[in-house]
PDB file of C-alpha atoms in Angstrom:
ATOM      1  CA  MET A  57      28.100 -13.396  -0.708  1.00 96.00           C
ATOM      2  CA  LEU A  58      30.719 -15.285   1.290  1.00 98.00           C
ATOM      3  CA  HIS A  59      33.598 -16.876  -0.660  1.00 98.00           C
ATOM      4  CA  VAL A  60      35.459 -19.646   1.190  1.00 98.00           C
ATOM      5  CA  ALA A  61      39.046 -20.239  -0.002  1.00 98.00           C
ATOM      6  CA  THR A  62      40.653 -23.471   1.123  1.00 97.00           C
ATOM      7  CA  VAL A  63      43.666 -25.586   0.088  1.00 96.00           C
ATOM      8  CA  HIS A  64      43.866 -29.385   0.294  1.00 95.00           C
ATOM      9  CA  PHE A  65      47.160 -31.087  -0.542  1.00 93.00           C
ATOM     10  CA  LYS A  66      47.797 -34.742  -1.466  1.00 91.00           C
ATOM     11  CA  SER A  67      45.179 -36.091   0.956  1.00 93.00           C
ATOM     12  CA  PRO A  68      41.363 -35.864   0.722  1.00 95.00           C
ATOM     13  CA  ARG A  69      40.878 -36.864   4.367  1.00 94.00           C
ATOM     14  CA  TRP A  70      39.526 -33.459   5.467  1.00 96.00           C
ATOM     15  CA  ILE A  71      37.404 -32.590   2.427  1.00 97.00           C
ATOM     16  CA  ASP A  72      34.153 -34.269   3.454  1.00 97.00           C
ATOM     17  CA  ILE A  73      34.623 -33.189   7.071  1.00 97.00           C
ATOM     18  CA  GLN A  74      35.131 -29.557   6.140  1.00 98.00           C
ATOM     19  CA  ALA A  75      32.233 -29.524   3.668  1.00 98.00           C
ATOM     20  CA  ARG A  76      29.922 -31.084   6.260  1.00 97.00           C
ATOM     21  CA  HIS A  77      30.742 -28.479   8.883  1.00 98.00           C
ATOM     22  CA  LEU A  78      30.439 -25.582   6.456  1.00 98.00           C
ATOM     23  CA  GLN A  79      26.965 -26.773   5.478  1.00 97.00           C
ATOM     24  CA  ARG A  80      26.058 -27.253   9.123  1.00 97.00           C
ATOM     25  CA  HIS A  81      27.250 -23.907  10.467  1.00 98.00           C
ATOM     26  CA  ILE A  82      27.407 -21.246   7.746  1.00 97.00           C
ATOM     27  CA  SER A  83      24.162 -19.303   7.875  1.00 94.00           C
ATOM     28  CA  VAL A  84      24.615 -17.126   4.773  1.00 97.00           C
ATOM     29  CA  PRO A  85      24.938 -17.973   1.050  1.00 97.00           C
ATOM     30  CA  TYR A  86      28.489 -19.036   0.255  1.00 98.00           C
ATOM     31  CA  GLN A  87      30.693 -20.488  -2.479  1.00 98.00           C
ATOM     32  CA  THR A  88      33.750 -22.677  -1.960  1.00 98.00           C
ATOM     33  CA  TRP A  89      36.959 -22.155  -3.938  1.00 98.00           C
ATOM     34  CA  SER A  90      39.727 -24.716  -3.599  1.00 97.00           C
ATOM     35  CA  SER A  91      42.980 -26.233  -4.737  1.00 94.00           C
ATOM     36  CA  ILE A  92      43.239 -30.028  -4.506  1.00 95.00           C
ATOM     37  CA  GLU A  93      46.744 -30.748  -5.757  1.00 93.00           C
ATOM     38  CA  GLY A  94      47.612 -34.456  -5.648  1.00 93.00           C
ATOM     39  CA  ILE A  95      43.992 -35.478  -4.967  1.00 95.00           C
ATOM     40  CA  ASP A  96      41.670 -37.414  -7.279  1.00 94.00           C
ATOM     41  CA  SER A  97      39.526 -35.108  -9.404  1.00 93.00           C
ATOM     42  CA  SER A  98      36.352 -36.830  -8.186  1.00 96.00           C
ATOM     43  CA  TYR A  99      36.650 -34.712  -5.029  1.00 96.00           C
ATOM     44  CA  SER A 100      36.011 -31.584  -7.098  1.00 96.00           C
ATOM     45  CA  THR A 101      32.292 -32.174  -6.536  1.00 96.00           C
ATOM     46  CA  PHE A 102      32.673 -30.964  -2.951  1.00 97.00           C
ATOM     47  CA  PHE A 103      33.532 -27.430  -4.157  1.00 98.00           C
ATOM     48  CA  ASP A 104      31.954 -24.767  -6.352  1.00 97.00           C
ATOM     49  CA  ARG A 105      35.247 -23.831  -8.013  1.00 97.00           C
ATOM     50  CA  VAL A 106      38.471 -25.839  -8.206  1.00 97.00           C
ATOM     51  CA  PHE A 107      41.778 -24.598  -9.634  1.00 94.00           C
ATOM     52  CA  GLU A 108      44.869 -26.484 -10.759  1.00 90.00           C
ATOM     53  CA  GLN A 109      47.731 -25.047  -8.755  1.00 93.00           C
ATOM     54  CA  ARG A 110      51.353 -25.714  -7.909  1.00 93.00           C
ATOM     55  CA  GLY A 111      53.649 -24.086  -5.405  1.00 93.00           C
ATOM     56  CA  PRO A 112      53.766 -23.237  -1.690  1.00 94.00           C
ATOM     57  CA  HIS A 113      50.639 -22.893   0.417  1.00 94.00           C
ATOM     58  CA  PRO A 114      50.725 -19.060   0.652  1.00 96.00           C
ATOM     59  CA  CYS A 115      50.972 -18.774  -3.143  1.00 96.00           C
ATOM     60  CA  LYS A 116      47.928 -21.004  -3.578  1.00 97.00           C
ATOM     61  CA  LEU A 117      45.919 -18.857  -1.155  1.00 97.00           C
ATOM     62  CA  ASN A 118      46.982 -15.710  -3.001  1.00 98.00           C
ATOM     63  CA  HIS A 119      45.895 -17.212  -6.300  1.00 97.00           C
ATOM     64  CA  LEU A 120      42.489 -18.234  -4.916  1.00 98.00           C
ATOM     65  CA  ALA A 121      42.027 -14.685  -3.614  1.00 98.00           C
ATOM     66  CA  LEU A 122      43.000 -13.314  -7.028  1.00 97.00           C
ATOM     67  CA  GLU A 123      40.345 -15.447  -8.717  1.00 97.00           C
ATOM     68  CA  ILE A 124      37.702 -14.441  -6.158  1.00 98.00           C
ATOM     69  CA  CYS A 125      38.526 -10.748  -6.459  1.00 97.00           C
ATOM     70  CA  HIS A 126      38.174 -10.964 -10.242  1.00 97.00           C
ATOM     71  CA  VAL A 127      34.458 -11.800  -9.988  1.00 97.00           C
ATOM     72  CA  ALA A 128      33.326 -10.620  -6.545  1.00 98.00           C
ATOM     73  CA  ALA A 129      31.991  -7.280  -5.372  1.00 97.00           C
ATOM     74  CA  ASP A 130      33.916  -5.130  -2.888  1.00 97.00           C
ATOM     75  CA  GLY A 131      31.332  -5.850  -0.194  1.00 97.00           C
ATOM     76  CA  ASP A 132      31.598  -9.633  -0.565  1.00 98.00           C
ATOM     77  CA  LEU A 133      33.470 -11.559   2.124  1.00 98.00           C
ATOM     78  CA  ILE A 134      36.486 -13.821   1.683  1.00 98.00           C
ATOM     79  CA  MET A 135      36.979 -16.534   4.291  1.00 98.00           C
ATOM     80  CA  PHE A 136      40.391 -18.188   4.220  1.00 98.00           C
ATOM     81  CA  LEU A 137      40.247 -21.592   5.861  1.00 97.00           C
ATOM     82  CA  ASP A 138      43.005 -24.181   6.202  1.00 96.00           C
ATOM     83  CA  GLY A 139      42.122 -27.585   4.800  1.00 95.00           C
ATOM     84  CA  ASP A 140      42.196 -29.064   8.315  1.00 95.00           C
ATOM     85  CA  ALA A 141      40.043 -26.294   9.812  1.00 97.00           C
ATOM     86  CA  PHE A 142      36.273 -25.854   9.931  1.00 98.00           C
ATOM     87  CA  PRO A 143      33.562 -23.979  11.858  1.00 98.00           C
ATOM     88  CA  ILE A 144      32.089 -25.607  14.955  1.00 97.00           C
ATOM     89  CA  ALA A 145      29.421 -22.928  15.430  1.00 97.00           C
ATOM     90  CA  ASP A 146      27.878 -20.220  13.276  1.00 98.00           C
ATOM     91  CA  PRO A 147      30.796 -17.780  12.825  1.00 98.00           C
ATOM     92  CA  MET A 148      28.748 -14.993  11.261  1.00 98.00           C
ATOM     93  CA  PRO A 149      27.829 -13.117  14.494  1.00 97.00           C
ATOM     94  CA  VAL A 150      31.518 -12.993  15.490  1.00 98.00           C
ATOM     95  CA  ILE A 151      32.554 -12.019  11.955  1.00 98.00           C
ATOM     96  CA  GLU A 152      29.958  -9.265  11.662  1.00 97.00           C
ATOM     97  CA  ALA A 153      30.856  -7.817  15.063  1.00 98.00           C
ATOM     98  CA  ALA A 154      34.591  -7.885  14.290  1.00 98.00           C
ATOM     99  CA  LEU A 155      34.221  -6.234  10.892  1.00 98.00           C
ATOM    100  CA  GLN A 156      32.373  -3.362  12.528  1.00 97.00           C
ATOM    101  CA  SER A 157      35.631  -2.370  14.229  1.00 96.00           C
ATOM    102  CA  ALA A 158      38.285  -3.481  11.723  1.00 98.00           C
ATOM    103  CA  PRO A 159      38.348  -4.744   8.127  1.00 98.00           C
ATOM    104  CA  LEU A 160      40.021  -8.075   8.917  1.00 98.00           C
ATOM    105  CA  LEU A 161      39.471 -10.850  11.459  1.00 98.00           C
ATOM    106  CA  ALA A 162      42.008 -13.658  11.735  1.00 98.00           C
ATOM    107  CA  VAL A 163      43.418 -16.317  13.995  1.00 97.00           C
ATOM    108  CA  ARG A 164      46.536 -15.244  15.849  1.00 96.00           C
ATOM    109  CA  ARG A 165      48.489 -18.193  17.184  1.00 93.00           C
ATOM    110  CA  ALA A 166      49.720 -16.556  20.373  1.00 91.00           C
ATOM    111  CA  GLU A 167      50.279 -20.037  21.792  1.00 89.00           C
ATOM    112  CA  ASN A 168      53.054 -20.630  19.227  1.00 88.00           C
ATOM    113  CA  LEU A 169      55.762 -18.480  20.847  1.00 86.00           C
ATOM    114  CA  ASP A 170      53.469 -15.443  20.626  1.00 90.00           C
ATOM    115  CA  GLU A 171      53.183 -15.368  16.823  1.00 93.00           C
ATOM    116  CA  PRO A 172      52.091 -11.818  15.926  1.00 96.00           C
ATOM    117  CA  GLN A 173      50.660 -12.244  12.417  1.00 97.00           C
ATOM    118  CA  PRO A 174      47.221 -13.080  11.010  1.00 98.00           C
ATOM    119  CA  HIS A 175      47.025 -16.797  10.195  1.00 97.00           C
ATOM    120  CA  PRO A 176      45.029 -18.323   7.313  1.00 97.00           C
ATOM    121  CA  SER A 177      43.697 -21.235   9.361  1.00 96.00           C
ATOM    122  CA  PHE A 178      40.743 -18.856   9.686  1.00 98.00           C
ATOM    123  CA  CYS A 179      40.629 -15.313   8.342  1.00 98.00           C
ATOM    124  CA  VAL A 180      37.742 -13.188   7.063  1.00 98.00           C
ATOM    125  CA  THR A 181      37.857  -9.847   5.301  1.00 98.00           C
ATOM    126  CA  THR A 182      36.009  -8.023   2.559  1.00 98.00           C
ATOM    127  CA  VAL A 183      37.029  -8.262  -1.066  1.00 98.00           C
ATOM    128  CA  GLY A 184      37.465  -4.492  -1.083  1.00 98.00           C
ATOM    129  CA  ALA A 185      39.817  -4.559   1.896  1.00 98.00           C
ATOM    130  CA  TRP A 186      41.893  -7.386   0.398  1.00 98.00           C
ATOM    131  CA  ARG A 187      42.256  -5.447  -2.853  1.00 97.00           C
ATOM    132  CA  SER A 188      43.206  -2.169  -1.193  1.00 96.00           C
ATOM    133  CA  LEU A 189      45.828  -3.485   1.240  1.00 96.00           C
ATOM    134  CA  PRO A 190      46.784  -5.416  -0.992  1.00 96.00           C
ATOM    135  CA  GLY A 191      46.430  -8.765   0.781  1.00 97.00           C
ATOM    136  CA  ASP A 192      49.318 -11.231   0.544  1.00 98.00           C
ATOM    137  CA  TRP A 193      49.889 -14.417   2.563  1.00 98.00           C
ATOM    138  CA  SER A 194      53.593 -14.705   1.677  1.00 97.00           C
ATOM    139  CA  LEU A 195      56.425 -15.123   4.146  1.00 95.00           C
ATOM    140  CA  GLY A 196      58.844 -12.220   4.331  1.00 94.00           C
ATOM    141  CA  PRO A 197      59.150  -9.893   7.329  1.00 94.00           C
ATOM    142  CA  VAL A 198      60.564 -11.549  10.440  1.00 94.00           C
ATOM    143  CA  TRP A 199      60.025 -11.393  14.195  1.00 90.00           C
ATOM    144  CA  PRO A 200      61.951 -12.799  17.174  1.00 89.00           C
ATOM    145  CA  ALA A 201      60.947 -16.257  18.436  1.00 82.00           C
ATOM    146  CA  ARG A 202      63.110 -16.966  21.490  1.00 76.00           C
ATOM    147  CA  ARG A 203      66.526 -17.749  19.980  1.00 76.00           C
ATOM    148  CA  GLU A 204      66.049 -16.815  16.313  1.00 83.00           C
ATOM    149  CA  LEU A 205      64.309 -14.568  13.821  1.00 90.00           C
ATOM    150  CA  VAL A 206      61.483 -16.329  11.979  1.00 89.00           C
ATOM    151  CA  SER A 207      58.895 -15.679   9.308  1.00 93.00           C
ATOM    152  CA  ASP A 208      55.751 -17.590   8.458  1.00 93.00           C
ATOM    153  CA  VAL A 209      52.587 -17.480   6.381  1.00 96.00           C
ATOM    154  CA  GLY A 210      50.866 -14.151   6.972  1.00 97.00           C
ATOM    155  CA  ALA A 211      54.046 -12.149   7.562  1.00 97.00           C
ATOM    156  CA  THR A 212      53.626  -9.950   4.482  1.00 98.00           C
ATOM    157  CA  LEU A 213      49.930  -9.444   5.255  1.00 98.00           C
ATOM    158  CA  MET A 214      50.877  -8.275   8.752  1.00 98.00           C
ATOM    159  CA  ARG A 215      53.345  -5.784   7.284  1.00 98.00           C
ATOM    160  CA  ALA A 216      50.742  -4.499   4.797  1.00 98.00           C
ATOM    161  CA  LEU A 217      48.366  -3.879   7.699  1.00 98.00           C
ATOM    162  CA  GLU A 218      51.105  -2.068   9.632  1.00 97.00           C
ATOM    163  CA  LEU A 219      52.204   0.129   6.720  1.00 97.00           C
ATOM    164  CA  SER A 220      48.650   1.173   5.887  1.00 97.00           C
ATOM    165  CA  GLY A 221      47.696   1.734   9.519  1.00 97.00           C
ATOM    166  CA  THR A 222      44.911  -0.820   9.159  1.00 97.00           C
ATOM    167  CA  PRO A 223      43.701  -2.461  12.377  1.00 98.00           C
ATOM    168  CA  TRP A 224      42.696  -6.108  12.565  1.00 98.00           C
ATOM    169  CA  VAL A 225      40.903  -8.276  15.098  1.00 98.00           C
ATOM    170  CA  PRO A 226      42.858 -11.301  16.393  1.00 98.00           C
ATOM    171  CA  LEU A 227      40.921 -14.486  17.121  1.00 97.00           C
ATOM    172  CA  LEU A 228      42.660 -16.320  19.973  1.00 95.00           C
ATOM    173  CA  ARG A 229      42.644 -19.887  21.184  1.00 93.00           C
ATOM    174  CA  THR A 230      39.834 -20.544  23.670  1.00 92.00           C
ATOM    175  CA  ASN A 231      40.270 -24.229  24.575  1.00 90.00           C
ATOM    176  CA  GLY A 232      42.763 -25.883  26.888  1.00 79.00           C
ATOM    177  CA  ALA A 233      46.153 -27.074  25.746  1.00 69.00           C
ATOM    178  CA  LYS A 234      46.695 -30.276  27.684  1.00 74.00           C
ATOM    179  CA  LEU A 235      46.842 -32.315  24.488  1.00 79.00           C
ATOM    180  CA  HIS A 236      49.213 -29.922  22.748  1.00 79.00           C
ATOM    181  CA  PRO A 237      50.058 -26.214  23.077  1.00 73.00           C
ATOM    182  CA  LEU A 238      49.444 -25.547  19.353  1.00 82.00           C
ATOM    183  CA  LEU A 239      47.589 -28.446  17.753  1.00 87.00           C
ATOM    184  CA  PHE A 240      43.889 -29.316  18.314  1.00 90.00           C
ATOM    185  CA  ALA A 241      42.921 -25.668  18.728  1.00 93.00           C
ATOM    186  CA  VAL A 242      39.536 -23.992  19.050  1.00 95.00           C
ATOM    187  CA  TYR A 243      39.612 -20.274  18.253  1.00 96.00           C
ATOM    188  CA  GLY A 244      36.998 -17.835  19.454  1.00 96.00           C
ATOM    189  CA  GLU A 245      34.710 -20.799  20.192  1.00 95.00           C
ATOM    190  CA  ILE A 246      33.717 -20.787  16.495  1.00 97.00           C
ATOM    191  CA  VAL A 247      36.423 -22.606  14.523  1.00 97.00           C
ATOM    192  CA  TYR A 248      38.541 -25.721  15.017  1.00 96.00           C
ATOM    193  CA  HIS A 249      42.031 -26.141  13.543  1.00 96.00           C
ATOM    194  CA  HIS A 250      43.563 -29.587  13.728  1.00 93.00           C
ATOM    195  CA  GLY A 251      47.061 -28.280  13.043  1.00 81.00           C
ATOM    196  CA  ALA A 252      49.512 -30.211  10.846  1.00 66.00           C
ATOM    197  CA  GLY A 253      46.574 -32.289   9.618  1.00 56.00           C
ATOM    198  CA  PHE A 254      48.377 -32.927   6.325  1.00 62.00           C
ATOM    199  CA  ARG A 255      51.791 -33.772   7.828  1.00 59.00           C
ATOM    200  CA  GLU A 256      52.861 -36.854   9.740  1.00 62.00           C
ATOM    201  CA  LYS A 257      56.268 -35.618  10.860  1.00 59.00           C
ATOM    202  CA  ALA A 258      55.418 -32.188  12.169  1.00 65.00           C
ATOM    203  CA  LEU A 259      57.476 -30.842  15.054  1.00 67.00           C
ATOM    204  CA  PRO A 260      56.115 -27.326  15.652  1.00 67.00           C
ATOM    205  CA  ARG A 261      58.444 -24.585  16.813  1.00 65.00           C
ATOM    206  CA  ILE A 262      56.875 -24.620  20.277  1.00 65.00           C
ATOM    207  CA  ASP A 263      57.761 -28.325  20.624  1.00 65.00           C
ATOM    208  CA  ARG A 264      61.367 -27.667  19.659  1.00 60.00           C
ATOM    209  CA  GLU A 265      61.666 -24.868  22.196  1.00 61.00           C
ATOM    210  CA  ARG A 266      60.208 -26.993  24.986  1.00 63.00           C
ATOM    211  CA  LEU A 267      62.545 -29.881  24.215  1.00 61.00           C
ATOM    212  CA  ILE A 268      65.589 -27.602  24.064  1.00 62.00           C
ATOM    213  CA  ALA A 269      64.610 -26.027  27.388  1.00 64.00           C
ATOM    214  CA  GLN A 270      64.444 -29.487  28.983  1.00 62.00           C
ATOM    215  CA  ARG A 271      67.968 -30.452  27.929  1.00 60.00           C
ATOM    216  CA  PRO A 272      70.462 -30.799  30.734  1.00 59.00           C
ATOM    217  CA  PRO A 273      73.562 -28.555  30.699  1.00 52.00           C
ATOM    218  CA  ARG A 274      76.373 -29.573  28.352  1.00 52.00           C
ATOM    219  CA  ARG A 275      73.946 -31.432  26.111  1.00 54.00           C
ATOM    220  CA  PHE A 276      74.591 -29.368  23.003  1.00 52.00           C
ATOM    221  CA  LEU A 277      77.835 -31.144  22.067  1.00 50.00           C
ATOM    222  CA  ARG A 278      76.273 -34.593  22.610  1.00 54.00           C
ATOM    223  CA  ASP A 279      73.283 -33.586  20.443  1.00 52.00           C
ATOM    224  CA  ALA A 280      75.654 -32.552  17.664  1.00 51.00           C
ATOM    225  CA  ILE A 281      77.405 -35.931  17.893  1.00 46.00           C
ATOM    226  CA  ASP A 282      74.048 -37.743  17.770  1.00 49.00           C
ATOM    227  CA  ARG A 283      73.024 -35.813  14.659  1.00 46.00           C
ATOM    228  CA  ALA A 284      76.342 -36.615  12.982  1.00 46.00           C
ATOM    229  CA  ARG A 285      75.713 -40.303  13.654  1.00 44.00           C
ATOM    230  CA  GLY A 286      72.241 -40.128  12.146  1.00 44.00           C
ATOM    231  CA  GLY A 287      70.476 -40.631  15.464  1.00 42.00           C
ATOM    232  CA  MET A 288      68.480 -37.383  15.620  1.00 42.00           C
ATOM    233  CA  ASP A 289      66.723 -36.605  12.337  1.00 50.00           C
ATOM    234  CA  THR A 290      64.668 -33.852  13.999  1.00 52.00           C
ATOM    235  CA  GLY A 291      67.772 -32.000  15.171  1.00 56.00           C
ATOM    236  CA  VAL A 292      66.663 -31.980  18.815  1.00 61.00           C
ATOM    237  CA  ARG A 293      66.768 -34.724  21.420  1.00 64.00           C
ATOM    238  CA  GLY A 294      63.320 -36.139  22.103  1.00 63.00           C
ATOM    239  CA  GLY A 295      61.962 -34.808  18.809  1.00 67.00           C
ATOM    240  CA  ASN A 296      61.140 -38.206  17.338  1.00 74.00           C
ATOM    241  CA  GLU A 297      59.226 -39.204  20.472  1.00 76.00           C
ATOM    242  CA  ARG A 298      57.303 -35.917  20.425  1.00 71.00           C
ATOM    243  CA  ILE A 299      56.389 -36.448  16.767  1.00 79.00           C
ATOM    244  CA  ALA A 300      55.182 -39.978  17.512  1.00 79.00           C
ATOM    245  CA  GLN A 301      52.967 -38.701  20.338  1.00 76.00           C
ATOM    246  CA  ASN A 302      51.599 -35.897  18.161  1.00 80.00           C
ATOM    247  CA  ASN A 303      50.758 -38.453  15.474  1.00 83.00           C
ATOM    248  CA  ARG A 304      48.960 -40.749  17.910  1.00 84.00           C
ATOM    249  CA  ASP A 305      46.882 -37.923  19.364  1.00 85.00           C
ATOM    250  CA  SER A 306      46.174 -36.568  15.900  1.00 86.00           C
ATOM    251  CA  GLN A 307      44.869 -39.884  14.627  1.00 88.00           C
ATOM    252  CA  ARG A 308      42.597 -40.445  17.621  1.00 88.00           C
ATOM    253  CA  VAL A 309      41.030 -37.002  17.368  1.00 90.00           C
ATOM    254  CA  PHE A 310      40.738 -37.286  13.584  1.00 92.00           C
ATOM    255  CA  GLU A 311      38.952 -40.636  13.797  1.00 92.00           C
ATOM    256  CA  ALA A 312      36.414 -39.183  16.250  1.00 93.00           C
ATOM    257  CA  ILE A 313      35.813 -36.201  13.944  1.00 95.00           C
ATOM    258  CA  GLN A 314      35.579 -38.422  10.870  1.00 94.00           C
ATOM    259  CA  ARG A 315      32.825 -40.607  12.335  1.00 94.00           C
ATOM    260  CA  ASP A 316      31.036 -37.455  13.528  1.00 93.00           C
ATOM    261  CA  ASP A 317      31.212 -38.587  17.131  1.00 91.00           C
ATOM    262  CA  PRO A 318      29.028 -36.127  19.095  1.00 89.00           C
ATOM    263  CA  ASP A 319      31.629 -36.094  21.883  1.00 87.00           C
ATOM    264  CA  TRP A 320      34.703 -35.441  19.736  1.00 91.00           C
ATOM    265  CA  LEU A 321      34.913 -31.779  20.724  1.00 90.00           C
ATOM    266  CA  ALA A 322      35.162 -32.764  24.390  1.00 87.00           C
ATOM    267  CA  LEU A 323      38.496 -34.404  23.563  1.00 84.00           C
ATOM    268  CA  VAL A 324      39.993 -30.996  22.819  1.00 86.00           C
ATOM    269  CA  THR A 325      37.953 -28.700  25.067  1.00 82.00           C
ATOM    270  CA  GLU A 326      37.944 -30.501  28.415  1.00 72.00           C
ATOM    271  CA  ASP A 327      41.706 -30.108  28.833  1.00 54.00           C
ATOM    272  CA  ARG A 328      42.251 -33.800  29.460  1.00 53.00           C
ATOM    273  CA  ALA A 329      44.610 -36.346  27.970  1.00 50.00           C
ATOM    274  CA  LEU A 330      43.368 -38.767  25.332  1.00 48.00           C
ATOM    275  CA  GLU A 331      42.740 -42.323  26.397  1.00 51.00           C
ATOM    276  CA  PRO A 332      44.821 -44.892  24.519  1.00 46.00           C
ATOM    277  CA  SER A 333      43.153 -46.517  21.517  1.00 41.00           C
ATOM    278  CA  ALA A 334      41.550 -49.906  22.112  1.00 39.00           C
TER     279      ALA A 334
END
C-alpha cells in the first residue's frame, strides 16, 4: 500500500488539482492523508484521512507520518508530497528502481544554491525505513549558502541519514529554468512542484542572492537607508519587483493547470517566457 501525506494550508486551490493528478498517474492502491488547516471541512472528501493540526509545516508532516506508521506495515510506502506538487507521469517505475539501491528517494533542490537535503515536495520511503532512521522533517543542522549558514525543512532528516550511514537517491530538476530558477519545477520527469504555491510574497533565497549580486558597488549603505525609510520591505533592492513578477508567472501557470489545459506543461518545460495575460 502507498500512503500519500500532504499538507494544505489556508487555501484549497491545489486540492482538486492534486487529487486529479494522483488519480490519473498513481498505478498502485493508495490512501491520502492530509492536514487542511484554515480550509473548509467540505474539502475533507478529497482525502481518505484528514487530521486537525497546528504548527509549522515540518511538524505537520511528522505528525502525518506518525499516524501512518501507527497503522501501516513496514513494507508499505510513504509518499510525502507538498500541497502544490503532484505527479505528471506514473512515478512507480522510478520509485521502485530507486528503492532497489537506497531506502529513500527525494527531491533535492540543487537549483536553490545547491541545497543538500531531501525535500518533502516529493519524497518516498518505506514505513520501516522511516521508523528506523527515525525520519524527521524538522529544521536544525545548517549548511553554507553563499554568505550565511542556513537550515530548512529536511535538515534533520539529512543528518539522520548521515549518522546512520543510510544512502538516499536525489531526484533533480529536469526542466528548464527560464521562468524561474526554483519555481515551476519538474523533477525526474515525474513530478511537478509549483513552488510557493501557498504564498503571494515569496522571495526565495536564490532570488535574494541574484539581486544582491546585481547591486552596484557602494549600494549597501543606500539599501540600509531605504529600509530605514520603509522603502524596501523585502530587505533587498529589486525584491518587490521580483515578487510581483513571480506572482504574475505563478498565476498564469496556475490558471492553465486549473483548467487542465493540455499544453500547460509546455509553459514550464520549453524553457520560454510566459506570454502576458490577455
